[in-house]
């Protein structure tokens, strides 16, 4: 599982600028840097076999960070490679 942390305002370091990005989800909604301005963004990515662990990682990370400065601005963004998923399955998030 690939785990990447992109932080607009890192909880434990000096403020930095979030790299520009644009991601389209399975419902054709586009997510960009501006959507997350002022947030701490934790991206959790996985392939088809690893997707069942994404919720486990999200909960573990949230539990570990709860109480840290900036926790209330923490946003999780799931990222998955759906190229191997049939069309209907990818639209339903399967």
PDB file of N, CA and C in Angstrom:
ATOM      1  N   UNK A   1       0.853  -1.170   0.000  1.00  0.00           N
ATOM      2  CA  UNK A   1       0.000   0.000   0.000  1.00  0.00           C
ATOM      3  C   UNK A   1       0.896   1.230   0.000  1.00  0.00           C
ATOM      4  N   UNK A   2       0.553   2.157  -0.834  1.00  0.00           N
ATOM      5  CA  UNK A   2       1.280   3.414  -0.899  1.00  0.00           C
ATOM      6  C   UNK A   2       0.613   4.391   0.035  1.00  0.00           C
ATOM      7  N   UNK A   3       1.392   5.003   0.888  1.00  0.00           N
ATOM      8  CA  UNK A   3       0.860   5.981   1.824  1.00  0.00           C
ATOM      9  C   UNK A   3       1.613   7.276   1.616  1.00  0.00           C
ATOM     10  N   UNK A   4       0.910   8.333   1.291  1.00  0.00           N
ATOM     11  CA  UNK A   4       1.561   9.616   1.047  1.00  0.00           C
ATOM     12  C   UNK A   4       0.917  10.674   1.919  1.00  0.00           C
ATOM     13  N   UNK A   5       1.742  11.561   2.436  1.00  0.00           N
ATOM     14  CA  UNK A   5       1.244  12.651   3.262  1.00  0.00           C
ATOM     15  C   UNK A   5       1.561  13.956   2.560  1.00  0.00           C
ATOM     16  N   UNK A   6       0.526  14.686   2.228  1.00  0.00           N
ATOM     17  CA  UNK A   6       0.677  16.017   1.659  1.00  0.00           C
ATOM     18  C   UNK A   6       0.009  16.964   2.629  1.00  0.00           C
ATOM     19  N   UNK A   7       0.738  17.923   3.145  1.00  0.00           N
ATOM     20  CA  UNK A   7       0.161  18.792   4.159  1.00  0.00           C
ATOM     21  C   UNK A   7       0.222  20.257   3.749  1.00  0.00           C
ATOM     22  N   UNK A   8      -0.932  20.909   3.735  1.00  0.00           N
ATOM     23  CA  UNK A   8      -0.984  22.340   3.482  1.00  0.00           C
ATOM     24  C   UNK A   8      -0.413  23.077   4.684  1.00  0.00           C
ATOM     25  N   UNK A   9      -0.682  22.562   5.868  1.00  0.00           N
ATOM     26  CA  UNK A   9      -0.131  23.089   7.101  1.00  0.00           C
ATOM     27  C   UNK A   9       0.255  21.903   7.967  1.00  0.00           C
ATOM     28  N   UNK A  10       1.494  21.423   7.858  1.00  0.00           N
ATOM     29  CA  UNK A  10       1.887  20.226   8.607  1.00  0.00           C
ATOM     30  C   UNK A  10       1.703  20.402  10.108  1.00  0.00           C
ATOM     31  N   UNK A  11       1.258  19.370  10.767  1.00  0.00           N
ATOM     32  CA  UNK A  11       1.001  19.419  12.199  1.00  0.00           C
ATOM     33  C   UNK A  11       2.278  19.584  13.009  1.00  0.00           C
ATOM     34  N   UNK A  12       3.397  19.066  12.532  1.00  0.00           N
ATOM     35  CA  UNK A  12       4.621  19.070  13.333  1.00  0.00           C
ATOM     36  C   UNK A  12       5.783  19.809  12.668  1.00  0.00           C
ATOM     37  N   UNK A  13       5.511  20.674  11.733  1.00  0.00           N
ATOM     38  CA  UNK A  13       6.595  21.407  11.085  1.00  0.00           C
ATOM     39  C   UNK A  13       6.113  22.787  10.690  1.00  0.00           C
ATOM     40  N   UNK A  14       7.017  23.554  10.096  1.00  0.00           N
ATOM     41  CA  UNK A  14       6.651  24.886   9.650  1.00  0.00           C
ATOM     42  C   UNK A  14       5.650  24.798   8.511  1.00  0.00           C
ATOM     43  N   UNK A  15       4.887  25.868   8.363  1.00  0.00           N
ATOM     44  CA  UNK A  15       3.897  25.902   7.284  1.00  0.00           C
ATOM     45  C   UNK A  15       4.592  25.828   5.929  1.00  0.00           C
ATOM     46  N   UNK A  16       4.050  25.022   5.054  1.00  0.00           N
ATOM     47  CA  UNK A  16       4.570  24.893   3.698  1.00  0.00           C
ATOM     48  C   UNK A  16       3.407  25.006   2.724  1.00  0.00           C
ATOM     49  N   UNK A  17       3.727  25.082   1.466  1.00  0.00           N
ATOM     50  CA  UNK A  17       2.701  25.174   0.437  1.00  0.00           C
ATOM     51  C   UNK A  17       2.431  23.794  -0.129  1.00  0.00           C
ATOM     52  N   UNK A  18       1.180  23.447  -0.223  1.00  0.00           N
ATOM     53  CA  UNK A  18       0.779  22.172  -0.810  1.00  0.00           C
ATOM     54  C   UNK A  18       1.054  22.210  -2.304  1.00  0.00           C
ATOM     55  N   UNK A  19       1.645  21.166  -2.820  1.00  0.00           N
ATOM     56  CA  UNK A  19       1.932  21.106  -4.252  1.00  0.00           C
ATOM     57  C   UNK A  19       0.616  21.128  -5.031  1.00  0.00           C
ATOM     58  N   UNK A  20       0.600  21.784  -6.190  1.00  0.00           N
ATOM     59  CA  UNK A  20      -0.622  21.783  -6.994  1.00  0.00           C
ATOM     60  C   UNK A  20      -0.969  20.360  -7.435  1.00  0.00           C
ATOM     61  N   UNK A  21      -2.236  20.001  -7.356  1.00  0.00           N
ATOM     62  CA  UNK A  21      -2.662  18.693  -7.839  1.00  0.00           C
ATOM     63  C   UNK A  21      -4.105  18.768  -8.302  1.00  0.00           C
ATOM     64  N   UNK A  22      -4.475  17.805  -9.128  1.00  0.00           N
ATOM     65  CA  UNK A  22      -5.838  17.662  -9.618  1.00  0.00           C
ATOM     66  C   UNK A  22      -6.106  16.169  -9.757  1.00  0.00           C
ATOM     67  N   UNK A  23      -7.091  15.672  -9.018  1.00  0.00           N
ATOM     68  CA  UNK A  23      -7.448  14.255  -9.044  1.00  0.00           C
ATOM     69  C   UNK A  23      -8.935  14.121  -9.349  1.00  0.00           C
ATOM     70  N   UNK A  24      -9.270  13.261 -10.294  1.00  0.00           N
ATOM     71  CA  UNK A  24     -10.677  13.005 -10.604  1.00  0.00           C
ATOM     72  C   UNK A  24     -11.064  11.669  -9.979  1.00  0.00           C
ATOM     73  N   UNK A  25     -12.168  11.672  -9.225  1.00  0.00           N
ATOM     74  CA  UNK A  25     -12.594  10.432  -8.581  1.00  0.00           C
ATOM     75  C   UNK A  25     -13.493   9.614  -9.507  1.00  0.00           C
ATOM     76  N   UNK A  26     -13.947   8.462  -8.999  1.00  0.00           N
ATOM     77  CA  UNK A  26     -14.738   7.547  -9.826  1.00  0.00           C
ATOM     78  C   UNK A  26     -16.103   8.116 -10.189  1.00  0.00           C
ATOM     79  N   UNK A  27     -16.492   9.198  -9.545  1.00  0.00           N
ATOM     80  CA  UNK A  27     -17.770   9.848  -9.846  1.00  0.00           C
ATOM     81  C   UNK A  27     -17.559  11.113 -10.677  1.00  0.00           C
ATOM     82  N   UNK A  28     -16.367  11.253 -11.248  1.00  0.00           N
ATOM     83  CA  UNK A  28     -15.962  12.384 -12.089  1.00  0.00           C
ATOM     84  C   UNK A  28     -15.896  13.715 -11.344  1.00  0.00           C
ATOM     85  N   UNK A  29     -15.837  13.684 -10.025  1.00  0.00           N
ATOM     86  CA  UNK A  29     -15.633  14.909  -9.252  1.00  0.00           C
ATOM     87  C   UNK A  29     -14.136  15.184  -9.215  1.00  0.00           C
ATOM     88  N   UNK A  30     -13.750  16.418  -9.512  1.00  0.00           N
ATOM     89  CA  UNK A  30     -12.340  16.792  -9.527  1.00  0.00           C
ATOM     90  C   UNK A  30     -11.980  17.429  -8.189  1.00  0.00           C
ATOM     91  N   UNK A  31     -10.899  16.956  -7.591  1.00  0.00           N
ATOM     92  CA  UNK A  31     -10.372  17.492  -6.338  1.00  0.00           C
ATOM     93  C   UNK A  31      -9.076  18.219  -6.671  1.00  0.00           C
ATOM     94  N   UNK A  32      -8.929  19.456  -6.175  1.00  0.00           N
ATOM     95  CA  UNK A  32      -7.721  20.237  -6.435  1.00  0.00           C
ATOM     96  C   UNK A  32      -7.154  20.778  -5.131  1.00  0.00           C
ATOM     97  N   UNK A  33      -5.977  21.343  -5.237  1.00  0.00           N
ATOM     98  CA  UNK A  33      -5.319  21.931  -4.070  1.00  0.00           C
ATOM     99  C   UNK A  33      -6.230  22.962  -3.398  1.00  0.00           C
ATOM    100  N   UNK A  34      -6.906  23.771  -4.187  1.00  0.00           N
ATOM    101  CA  UNK A  34      -7.747  24.824  -3.614  1.00  0.00           C
ATOM    102  C   UNK A  34      -8.889  24.276  -2.759  1.00  0.00           C
ATOM    103  N   UNK A  35      -9.357  23.075  -3.052  1.00  0.00           N
ATOM    104  CA  UNK A  35     -10.417  22.457  -2.246  1.00  0.00           C
ATOM    105  C   UNK A  35      -9.953  22.181  -0.819  1.00  0.00           C
ATOM    106  N   UNK A  36      -8.645  22.081  -0.632  1.00  0.00           N
ATOM    107  CA  UNK A  36      -8.095  21.675   0.662  1.00  0.00           C
ATOM    108  C   UNK A  36      -7.229  22.757   1.298  1.00  0.00           C
ATOM    109  N   UNK A  37      -7.329  23.972   0.805  1.00  0.00           N
ATOM    110  CA  UNK A  37      -6.534  25.082   1.354  1.00  0.00           C
ATOM    111  C   UNK A  37      -6.847  25.234   2.847  1.00  0.00           C
ATOM    112  N   UNK A  38      -5.795  25.330   3.656  1.00  0.00           N
ATOM    113  CA  UNK A  38      -5.961  25.465   5.094  1.00  0.00           C
ATOM    114  C   UNK A  38      -6.194  24.151   5.820  1.00  0.00           C
ATOM    115  N   UNK A  39      -6.240  23.055   5.085  1.00  0.00           N
ATOM    116  CA  UNK A  39      -6.460  21.732   5.669  1.00  0.00           C
ATOM    117  C   UNK A  39      -5.139  20.968   5.721  1.00  0.00           C
ATOM    118  N   UNK A  40      -5.075  19.978   6.544  1.00  0.00           N
ATOM    119  CA  UNK A  40      -3.977  19.017   6.539  1.00  0.00           C
ATOM    120  C   UNK A  40      -4.515  17.815   5.779  1.00  0.00           C
ATOM    121  N   UNK A  41      -3.887  17.486   4.664  1.00  0.00           N
ATOM    122  CA  UNK A  41      -4.403  16.450   3.773  1.00  0.00           C
ATOM    123  C   UNK A  41      -3.548  15.191   3.879  1.00  0.00           C
ATOM    124  N   UNK A  42      -4.176  14.101   4.249  1.00  0.00           N
ATOM    125  CA  UNK A  42      -3.514  12.801   4.309  1.00  0.00           C
ATOM    126  C   UNK A  42      -4.112  11.964   3.188  1.00  0.00           C
ATOM    127  N   UNK A  43      -3.286  11.645   2.194  1.00  0.00           N
ATOM    128  CA  UNK A  43      -3.752  10.808   1.088  1.00  0.00           C
ATOM    129  C   UNK A  43      -3.365   9.369   1.370  1.00  0.00           C
ATOM    130  N   UNK A  44      -4.342   8.487   1.283  1.00  0.00           N
ATOM    131  CA  UNK A  44      -4.093   7.064   1.464  1.00  0.00           C
ATOM    132  C   UNK A  44      -4.436   6.393   0.147  1.00  0.00           C
ATOM    133  N   UNK A  45      -3.433   5.821  -0.491  1.00  0.00           N
ATOM    134  CA  UNK A  45      -3.637   5.196  -1.789  1.00  0.00           C
ATOM    135  C   UNK A  45      -3.430   3.701  -1.726  1.00  0.00           C
ATOM    136  N   UNK A  46      -4.131   3.014  -2.593  1.00  0.00           N
ATOM    137  CA  UNK A  46      -3.985   1.564  -2.637  1.00  0.00           C
ATOM    138  C   UNK A  46      -4.380   1.046  -4.007  1.00  0.00           C
ATOM    139  N   UNK A  47      -3.942  -0.169  -4.267  1.00  0.00           N
ATOM    140  CA  UNK A  47      -4.407  -0.846  -5.471  1.00  0.00           C
ATOM    141  C   UNK A  47      -5.622  -1.684  -5.075  1.00  0.00           C
ATOM    142  N   UNK A  48      -6.110  -2.457  -5.995  1.00  0.00           N
ATOM    143  CA  UNK A  48      -7.326  -3.237  -5.739  1.00  0.00           C
ATOM    144  C   UNK A  48      -7.167  -4.189  -4.547  1.00  0.00           C
ATOM    145  N   UNK A  49      -6.031  -4.855  -4.444  1.00  0.00           N
ATOM    146  CA  UNK A  49      -5.829  -5.813  -3.351  1.00  0.00           C
ATOM    147  C   UNK A  49      -5.630  -5.127  -2.005  1.00  0.00           C
ATOM    148  N   UNK A  50      -5.106  -3.918  -2.013  1.00  0.00           N
ATOM    149  CA  UNK A  50      -4.838  -3.222  -0.765  1.00  0.00           C
ATOM    150  C   UNK A  50      -5.971  -2.361  -0.264  1.00  0.00           C
ATOM    151  N   UNK A  51      -7.008  -2.184  -1.076  1.00  0.00           N
ATOM    152  CA  UNK A  51      -8.080  -1.261  -0.699  1.00  0.00           C
ATOM    153  C   UNK A  51      -8.804  -1.662   0.582  1.00  0.00           C
ATOM    154  N   UNK A  52      -8.828  -2.945   0.882  1.00  0.00           N
ATOM    155  CA  UNK A  52      -9.526  -3.380   2.098  1.00  0.00           C
ATOM    156  C   UNK A  52      -8.819  -2.898   3.364  1.00  0.00           C
ATOM    157  N   UNK A  53      -7.565  -2.463   3.230  1.00  0.00           N
ATOM    158  CA  UNK A  53      -6.812  -1.983   4.387  1.00  0.00           C
ATOM    159  C   UNK A  53      -6.869  -0.468   4.545  1.00  0.00           C
ATOM    160  N   UNK A  54      -7.418   0.244   3.578  1.00  0.00           N
ATOM    161  CA  UNK A  54      -7.441   1.709   3.630  1.00  0.00           C
ATOM    162  C   UNK A  54      -8.183   2.230   4.854  1.00  0.00           C
ATOM    163  N   UNK A  55      -9.338   1.660   5.156  1.00  0.00           N
ATOM    164  CA  UNK A  55     -10.095   2.105   6.337  1.00  0.00           C
ATOM    165  C   UNK A  55      -9.328   1.816   7.626  1.00  0.00           C
ATOM    166  N   UNK A  56      -8.640   0.696   7.657  1.00  0.00           N
ATOM    167  CA  UNK A  56      -7.853   0.336   8.845  1.00  0.00           C
ATOM    168  C   UNK A  56      -6.746   1.364   9.060  1.00  0.00           C
ATOM    169  N   UNK A  57      -6.033   1.713   7.974  1.00  0.00           N
ATOM    170  CA  UNK A  57      -4.965   2.717   8.061  1.00  0.00           C
ATOM    171  C   UNK A  57      -5.527   4.071   8.469  1.00  0.00           C
ATOM    172  N   UNK A  58      -6.665   4.453   7.883  1.00  0.00           N
ATOM    173  CA  UNK A  58      -7.252   5.752   8.209  1.00  0.00           C
ATOM    174  C   UNK A  58      -7.567   5.841   9.696  1.00  0.00           C
ATOM    175  N   UNK A  59      -8.195   4.808  10.238  1.00  0.00           N
ATOM    176  CA  UNK A  59      -8.540   4.811  11.658  1.00  0.00           C
ATOM    177  C   UNK A  59      -7.290   4.836  12.528  1.00  0.00           C
ATOM    178  N   UNK A  60      -6.297   4.024  12.182  1.00  0.00           N
ATOM    179  CA  UNK A  60      -5.060   3.976  12.973  1.00  0.00           C
ATOM    180  C   UNK A  60      -4.347   5.330  12.968  1.00  0.00           C
ATOM    181  N   UNK A  61      -4.282   5.961  11.811  1.00  0.00           N
ATOM    182  CA  UNK A  61      -3.625   7.266  11.715  1.00  0.00           C
ATOM    183  C   UNK A  61      -4.409   8.334  12.463  1.00  0.00           C
ATOM    184  N   UNK A  62      -5.725   8.335  12.327  1.00  0.00           N
ATOM    185  CA  UNK A  62      -6.554   9.314  13.040  1.00  0.00           C
ATOM    186  C   UNK A  62      -6.416   9.131  14.546  1.00  0.00           C
ATOM    187  N   UNK A  63      -6.434   7.897  15.007  1.00  0.00           N
ATOM    188  CA  UNK A  63      -6.282   7.629  16.439  1.00  0.00           C
ATOM    189  C   UNK A  63      -4.921   8.098  16.949  1.00  0.00           C
ATOM    190  N   UNK A  64      -3.871   7.874  16.153  1.00  0.00           N
ATOM    191  CA  UNK A  64      -2.519   8.263  16.554  1.00  0.00           C
ATOM    192  C   UNK A  64      -2.341   9.782  16.576  1.00  0.00           C
ATOM    193  N   UNK A  65      -3.037  10.485  15.700  1.00  0.00           N
ATOM    194  CA  UNK A  65      -2.873  11.938  15.591  1.00  0.00           C
ATOM    195  C   UNK A  65      -3.870  12.733  16.419  1.00  0.00           C
ATOM    196  N   UNK A  66      -4.898  12.073  16.923  1.00  0.00           N
ATOM    197  CA  UNK A  66      -5.922  12.759  17.718  1.00  0.00           C
ATOM    198  C   UNK A  66      -5.244  13.475  18.890  1.00  0.00           C
ATOM    199  N   UNK A  67      -5.590  14.730  19.075  1.00  0.00           N
ATOM    200  CA  UNK A  67      -4.996  15.517  20.153  1.00  0.00           C
ATOM    201  C   UNK A  67      -3.802  16.345  19.713  1.00  0.00           C
ATOM    202  N   UNK A  68      -3.229  16.053  18.552  1.00  0.00           N
ATOM    203  CA  UNK A  68      -2.112  16.846  18.036  1.00  0.00           C
ATOM    204  C   UNK A  68      -2.624  18.187  17.523  1.00  0.00           C
ATOM    205  N   UNK A  69      -1.753  19.214  17.546  1.00  0.00           N
ATOM    206  CA  UNK A  69      -2.161  20.511  16.995  1.00  0.00           C
ATOM    207  C   UNK A  69      -2.588  20.362  15.533  1.00  0.00           C
ATOM    208  N   UNK A  70      -3.692  20.950  15.183  1.00  0.00           N
ATOM    209  CA  UNK A  70      -4.164  20.900  13.805  1.00  0.00           C
ATOM    210  C   UNK A  70      -5.028  19.702  13.477  1.00  0.00           C
ATOM    211  N   UNK A  71      -5.253  18.808  14.433  1.00  0.00           N
ATOM    212  CA  UNK A  71      -6.032  17.599  14.141  1.00  0.00           C
ATOM    213  C   UNK A  71      -7.410  17.931  13.577  1.00  0.00           C
ATOM    214  N   UNK A  72      -8.015  19.010  14.072  1.00  0.00           N
ATOM    215  CA  UNK A  72      -9.360  19.373  13.604  1.00  0.00           C
ATOM    216  C   UNK A  72      -9.373  19.780  12.129  1.00  0.00           C
ATOM    217  N   UNK A  73      -8.193  20.062  11.553  1.00  0.00           N
ATOM    218  CA  UNK A  73      -8.108  20.409  10.127  1.00  0.00           C
ATOM    219  C   UNK A  73      -7.696  19.223   9.264  1.00  0.00           C
ATOM    220  N   UNK A  74      -7.533  18.056   9.881  1.00  0.00           N
ATOM    221  CA  UNK A  74      -7.087  16.862   9.161  1.00  0.00           C
ATOM    222  C   UNK A  74      -8.195  16.322   8.258  1.00  0.00           C
ATOM    223  N   UNK A  75      -7.846  16.078   7.007  1.00  0.00           N
ATOM    224  CA  UNK A  75      -8.766  15.519   6.024  1.00  0.00           C
ATOM    225  C   UNK A  75      -8.102  14.322   5.368  1.00  0.00           C
ATOM    226  N   UNK A  76      -8.812  13.209   5.295  1.00  0.00           N
ATOM    227  CA  UNK A  76      -8.300  12.029   4.609  1.00  0.00           C
ATOM    228  C   UNK A  76      -8.871  11.989   3.204  1.00  0.00           C
ATOM    229  N   UNK A  77      -8.017  11.676   2.251  1.00  0.00           N
ATOM    230  CA  UNK A  77      -8.431  11.572   0.857  1.00  0.00           C
ATOM    231  C   UNK A  77      -7.949  10.228   0.339  1.00  0.00           C
ATOM    232  N   UNK A  78      -8.887   9.344   0.037  1.00  0.00           N
ATOM    233  CA  UNK A  78      -8.539   8.028  -0.490  1.00  0.00           C
ATOM    234  C   UNK A  78      -8.232   8.100  -1.975  1.00  0.00           C
ATOM    235  N   UNK A  79      -7.161   7.447  -2.375  1.00  0.00           N
ATOM    236  CA  UNK A  79      -6.749   7.421  -3.777  1.00  0.00           C
ATOM    237  C   UNK A  79      -6.561   5.967  -4.173  1.00  0.00           C
ATOM    238  N   UNK A  80      -7.172   5.567  -5.283  1.00  0.00           N
ATOM    239  CA  UNK A  80      -7.064   4.175  -5.728  1.00  0.00           C
ATOM    240  C   UNK A  80      -6.841   4.113  -7.232  1.00  0.00           C
ATOM    241  N   UNK A  81      -6.134   3.100  -7.650  1.00  0.00           N
ATOM    242  CA  UNK A  81      -5.939   2.830  -9.070  1.00  0.00           C
ATOM    243  C   UNK A  81      -7.065   1.903  -9.503  1.00  0.00           C
ATOM    244  N   UNK A  82      -8.013   2.421 -10.279  1.00  0.00           N
ATOM    245  CA  UNK A  82      -9.177   1.627 -10.683  1.00  0.00           C
ATOM    246  C   UNK A  82      -9.074   1.114 -12.118  1.00  0.00           C
ATOM    247  N   UNK A  83      -7.879   1.173 -12.700  1.00  0.00           N
ATOM    248  CA  UNK A  83      -7.738   0.741 -14.095  1.00  0.00           C
ATOM    249  C   UNK A  83      -8.094  -0.724 -14.301  1.00  0.00           C
ATOM    250  N   UNK A  84      -7.901  -1.580 -13.310  1.00  0.00           N
ATOM    251  CA  UNK A  84      -8.198  -2.999 -13.463  1.00  0.00           C
ATOM    252  C   UNK A  84      -9.604  -3.386 -13.051  1.00  0.00           C
ATOM    253  N   UNK A  85     -10.416  -2.403 -12.670  1.00  0.00           N
ATOM    254  CA  UNK A  85     -11.769  -2.670 -12.199  1.00  0.00           C
ATOM    255  C   UNK A  85     -12.742  -2.461 -13.360  1.00  0.00           C
ATOM    256  N   UNK A  86     -13.675  -3.383 -13.561  1.00  0.00           N
ATOM    257  CA  UNK A  86     -14.670  -3.186 -14.618  1.00  0.00           C
ATOM    258  C   UNK A  86     -15.401  -1.854 -14.451  1.00  0.00           C
ATOM    259  N   UNK A  87     -15.907  -1.304 -15.546  1.00  0.00           N
ATOM    260  CA  UNK A  87     -16.536   0.016 -15.556  1.00  0.00           C
ATOM    261  C   UNK A  87     -17.569   0.191 -14.448  1.00  0.00           C
ATOM    262  N   UNK A  88     -18.537  -0.696 -14.332  1.00  0.00           N
ATOM    263  CA  UNK A  88     -19.586  -0.561 -13.329  1.00  0.00           C
ATOM    264  C   UNK A  88     -18.997  -0.597 -11.925  1.00  0.00           C
ATOM    265  N   UNK A  89     -18.072  -1.500 -11.691  1.00  0.00           N
ATOM    266  CA  UNK A  89     -17.455  -1.603 -10.371  1.00  0.00           C
ATOM    267  C   UNK A  89     -16.709  -0.347  -9.988  1.00  0.00           C
ATOM    268  N   UNK A  90     -15.995   0.247 -10.939  1.00  0.00           N
ATOM    269  CA  UNK A  90     -15.245   1.457 -10.624  1.00  0.00           C
ATOM    270  C   UNK A  90     -16.186   2.624 -10.342  1.00  0.00           C
ATOM    271  N   UNK A  91     -17.323   2.692 -10.994  1.00  0.00           N
ATOM    272  CA  UNK A  91     -18.299   3.760 -10.742  1.00  0.00           C
ATOM    273  C   UNK A  91     -18.943   3.609  -9.369  1.00  0.00           C
ATOM    274  N   UNK A  92     -19.035   2.395  -8.881  1.00  0.00           N
ATOM    275  CA  UNK A  92     -19.651   2.141  -7.579  1.00  0.00           C
ATOM    276  C   UNK A  92     -18.631   2.126  -6.458  1.00  0.00           C
ATOM    277  N   UNK A  93     -17.366   2.334  -6.788  1.00  0.00           N
ATOM    278  CA  UNK A  93     -16.323   2.321  -5.778  1.00  0.00           C
ATOM    279  C   UNK A  93     -15.904   0.925  -5.370  1.00  0.00           C
ATOM    280  N   UNK A  94     -16.160  -0.074  -6.210  1.00  0.00           N
ATOM    281  CA  UNK A  94     -15.797  -1.461  -5.896  1.00  0.00           C
ATOM    282  C   UNK A  94     -14.439  -1.806  -6.466  1.00  0.00           C
TER     283      UNK A  94
END
